[in-house]
Coordinates of C-alpha atoms in Angstrom, one line a residue:
M16 CA 202.0 56.0 363.3
N17 CA 199.8 57.8 360.9
R18 CA 202.3 57.6 358.2
T19 CA 202.9 54.0 358.8
R20 CA 199.2 53.3 358.7
Q21 CA 198.7 55.3 355.3
A22 CA 201.9 53.5 353.7
I23 CA 200.1 50.1 354.7
Q24 CA 196.8 51.1 353.3
R25 CA 198.6 52.2 349.9
I26 CA 200.2 48.8 349.8
G27 CA 197.0 46.9 350.7
F28 CA 195.3 48.8 348.0
C29 CA 197.9 48.1 345.4
A30 CA 197.9 44.5 346.0
L31 CA 194.1 44.6 345.6
V32 CA 194.6 46.2 342.2
V33 CA 197.0 43.5 341.0
A34 CA 194.7 40.8 342.2
A35 CA 191.7 42.3 340.5
L36 CA 193.8 42.8 337.1
A37 CA 195.0 38.8 337.5
L38 CA 191.4 37.9 337.8
P39 CA 189.4 36.8 334.3
A40 CA 187.5 39.4 332.7
H41 CA 184.5 37.0 333.6
A42 CA 183.5 35.0 335.9
D43 CA 182.9 32.0 333.4
A44 CA 186.2 32.8 331.4
L45 CA 186.9 29.9 328.8
P46 CA 189.8 27.8 329.2
A47 CA 192.9 29.2 327.0
G48 CA 192.6 28.3 323.3
F49 CA 188.7 28.5 323.4
V50 CA 186.2 31.0 322.1
R51 CA 182.8 31.9 321.6
L52 CA 182.1 31.6 317.7
A53 CA 180.0 34.9 318.0
D54 CA 183.2 36.9 319.1
V55 CA 184.7 35.4 316.1
D56 CA 182.0 35.3 313.4
P57 CA 178.4 36.7 314.8
S58 CA 176.9 36.0 311.1
I59 CA 177.0 32.3 311.7
R60 CA 173.8 31.3 313.1
Q61 CA 173.2 29.6 316.2
D62 CA 170.8 27.1 317.1
I63 CA 172.1 25.0 320.0
R64 CA 169.4 22.3 320.4
Y65 CA 170.9 20.8 323.7
A66 CA 170.5 24.1 325.6
G67 CA 166.6 23.4 325.4
S68 CA 164.2 20.8 324.7
D69 CA 163.9 20.3 321.1
N70 CA 166.4 17.4 320.6
F71 CA 166.5 13.7 321.0
L72 CA 166.6 13.9 324.9
H73 CA 163.4 16.1 324.9
R74 CA 165.2 18.0 327.7
K75 CA 168.3 20.1 328.2
A76 CA 171.4 18.4 328.3
N77 CA 173.4 18.5 331.5
G78 CA 176.1 21.1 331.0
Y79 CA 174.5 23.5 328.6
D80 CA 173.8 26.7 330.6
A81 CA 173.2 28.8 327.6
P82 CA 172.5 28.2 323.7
V83 CA 176.0 29.5 322.8
C84 CA 178.5 27.8 320.3
I85 CA 182.1 27.6 321.9
L86 CA 185.0 26.1 320.0
T87 CA 188.7 26.1 319.8
E88 CA 190.0 29.4 318.5
Q89 CA 191.4 27.4 315.5
A90 CA 188.2 25.6 314.5
A91 CA 186.1 29.0 315.1
R92 CA 188.2 30.8 312.7
A93 CA 188.0 27.9 310.3
L94 CA 184.2 28.1 310.3
G95 CA 184.3 31.7 309.7
R96 CA 186.3 31.1 306.3
V97 CA 183.6 28.6 305.3
Q98 CA 181.1 31.2 306.2
K99 CA 182.9 34.0 304.4
A100 CA 183.2 31.6 301.4
I101 CA 179.2 30.4 301.0
A102 CA 178.1 34.0 301.9
A103 CA 178.4 35.2 298.3
K104 CA 176.2 32.5 297.1
G105 CA 173.2 34.0 299.5
L106 CA 174.0 31.1 302.1
A107 CA 175.0 31.0 305.8
L108 CA 176.3 28.2 308.1
V109 CA 173.9 27.1 311.0
V110 CA 175.4 25.3 313.8
F111 CA 173.5 23.1 316.1
D112 CA 176.3 21.8 318.3
C113 CA 179.8 22.7 319.0
Y114 CA 182.0 22.1 322.0
R115 CA 180.0 19.6 324.1
P116 CA 181.2 19.0 327.7
A117 CA 182.1 15.5 328.9
R118 CA 179.1 15.7 331.6
A119 CA 176.6 16.2 328.7
V120 CA 178.2 13.1 327.0
A121 CA 177.7 10.7 330.1
D122 CA 174.1 12.3 330.6
M123 CA 173.2 11.1 327.0
G124 CA 174.8 7.8 327.5
E125 CA 172.7 7.4 331.0
W126 CA 169.5 8.6 329.2
T127 CA 170.0 5.7 326.8
R128 CA 170.0 3.2 329.3
E129 CA 166.4 4.2 330.6
G130 CA 165.4 2.2 327.7
G131 CA 162.1 2.9 325.6
P132 CA 160.6 2.5 322.4
P133 CA 161.6 4.1 319.1
D134 CA 160.9 7.9 318.6
P135 CA 158.9 8.7 315.4
Q136 CA 161.1 12.1 315.2
W137 CA 164.4 11.1 316.4
Y138 CA 165.5 7.2 316.1
P139 CA 162.0 6.0 314.3
W140 CA 163.4 2.4 314.0
I141 CA 165.5 1.8 316.9
K142 CA 164.9 1.5 320.6
R143 CA 166.5 4.0 323.0
G144 CA 168.3 1.3 325.0
D145 CA 170.2 0.2 321.5
L146 CA 171.3 3.6 320.3
I147 CA 174.8 3.1 321.8
A148 CA 175.2 -0.1 320.3
K149 CA 174.2 0.9 316.9
G150 CA 176.6 3.8 317.2
Y151 CA 174.0 6.7 317.2
V152 CA 174.8 7.6 320.7
G153 CA 178.5 7.6 321.9
Q154 CA 180.0 7.0 325.4
L155 CA 182.9 9.4 324.3
S156 CA 182.5 12.4 321.9
S157 CA 184.8 14.2 319.7
H158 CA 182.8 17.3 320.5
S159 CA 184.2 17.1 323.9
R160 CA 187.7 18.1 322.4
G161 CA 186.1 21.5 321.3
S162 CA 187.1 21.4 317.3
T163 CA 184.0 19.4 316.3
V164 CA 180.8 21.0 314.9
D165 CA 177.2 20.0 313.8
V166 CA 176.6 22.2 310.9
A167 CA 174.2 23.0 308.0
I168 CA 173.8 25.6 305.3
A169 CA 170.9 27.8 305.3
R170 CA 169.4 30.6 303.0
T171 CA 170.1 34.0 304.3
D172 CA 166.5 34.7 303.7
R173 CA 165.0 32.2 306.1
T174 CA 162.5 30.8 303.6
S175 CA 160.7 28.0 304.9
A176 CA 162.6 24.6 305.3
P177 CA 161.0 21.3 304.0
K178 CA 159.0 19.4 306.3
L179 CA 160.9 16.5 307.3
A180 CA 160.1 13.4 309.2
C181 CA 163.2 12.7 311.2
G182 CA 165.4 15.0 313.2
A183 CA 165.4 18.8 313.7
V184 CA 165.2 21.4 311.0
D185 CA 165.9 25.2 311.5
A186 CA 163.9 27.5 309.5
G187 CA 165.7 28.4 306.1
T188 CA 168.1 25.2 305.9
L189 CA 168.5 23.6 302.8
D190 CA 166.8 20.1 302.2
F191 CA 169.7 17.4 303.3
G192 CA 167.3 14.6 303.1
T193 CA 166.8 14.5 306.9
G194 CA 167.3 16.7 309.8
F195 CA 169.9 17.1 312.5
D196 CA 170.1 14.3 314.8
C197 CA 168.1 11.9 312.7
F198 CA 169.4 8.4 314.1
D199 CA 168.6 6.4 311.0
P200 CA 170.7 5.0 308.1
M201 CA 169.5 7.8 305.8
S202 CA 171.8 10.4 307.7
E203 CA 174.6 8.7 306.4
T204 CA 176.5 11.2 304.1
V205 CA 176.5 9.5 300.9
H206 CA 173.2 7.2 301.5
H207 CA 171.2 6.0 298.6
P208 CA 168.8 6.8 297.5
L209 CA 168.4 10.2 298.4
S210 CA 166.7 13.2 296.4
N211 CA 168.7 14.8 293.8
E212 CA 168.5 18.2 295.7
A213 CA 169.6 16.6 299.0
A214 CA 172.4 14.9 297.6
A215 CA 173.7 18.1 296.3
N216 CA 173.4 20.0 299.2
R217 CA 175.3 17.3 301.1
E218 CA 178.1 17.1 298.8
M219 CA 177.9 21.2 298.8
L220 CA 178.3 21.2 302.4
V221 CA 180.9 18.6 302.6
D222 CA 183.3 20.2 299.9
A223 CA 182.7 23.9 301.8
M224 CA 183.9 22.2 305.1
R225 CA 186.7 20.3 303.5
A226 CA 187.9 23.5 302.0
G227 CA 187.9 25.0 305.4
G228 CA 190.1 22.3 306.8
F229 CA 187.2 20.0 308.3
K230 CA 186.6 16.4 307.9
N231 CA 183.4 14.7 307.8
Y232 CA 182.1 11.7 310.1
A233 CA 180.5 9.5 307.2
R234 CA 177.6 8.4 309.4
E235 CA 176.0 11.9 310.0
W236 CA 176.2 14.5 307.1
W237 CA 176.2 17.6 309.6
H238 CA 179.4 16.4 311.7
F239 CA 182.7 17.6 311.1
T240 CA 185.9 17.9 312.9
L241 CA 188.9 20.2 312.3
E242 CA 191.6 18.2 310.7
H243 CA 194.5 19.7 312.8
E244 CA 192.5 20.3 316.0
P245 CA 194.7 21.4 318.7
F246 CA 193.2 19.0 321.7
A247 CA 193.2 15.9 319.6
K248 CA 193.9 13.7 322.8
Q249 CA 192.2 16.0 325.4
R250 CA 188.5 16.0 326.5
F251 CA 187.0 19.1 328.4
D252 CA 184.0 19.5 330.9
F253 CA 183.6 23.3 331.8
P254 CA 179.7 24.3 331.1
V255 CA 178.6 26.0 327.9
A256 CA 177.7 29.5 329.3
A257 CA 177.2 32.8 327.8
E258 CA 179.2 35.8 329.0

């Protein structure tokens, strides 16, 4: 009887080991094909605005449980190549948003329907309720496919950024004419007029990202999508979480 009981215990123990090995390494393991950018290129700066209150919502967006950039592996590696190309100039990429859960997109849409006056920092000439109709907030977002990134270029010495009236500015970013998420025609990539410096910086960013395989969204100088994205017809809703 004792031998039988010991055999059963050994079988049970082996089963537990196999089951443990089959579990993901982390409780919040990412879907297949996704990575955290820091695991691919930790030198890219992350300033994930929707994980805090410094954004047009003035609060955390639903689904952002941590200020981390998650992308498809292809997009993360392509972004790493862009980073390597500009690093020799004393420059670095800074990302403001990467993968965006579908629940966050819905949250933003619901927020616009609450209505309200223009916001001097984020949408100075448009009422909140008109942001979807004007195309500044989408009811669907390419970010939810995992290969879209909102990005700027910064100096590696992190010198002070210019004081801009509209949008978010990360310390050390170059002058792009507006900050990230400025909902205004000035954010269009080839908007005129712009200062010579801002126009040159936008052109440099577009050229660097294009060389890395990304295409720009013409209405937002900061918005880029990997041309050959792996999930072009699929949207995801897992939360943005740290390891």
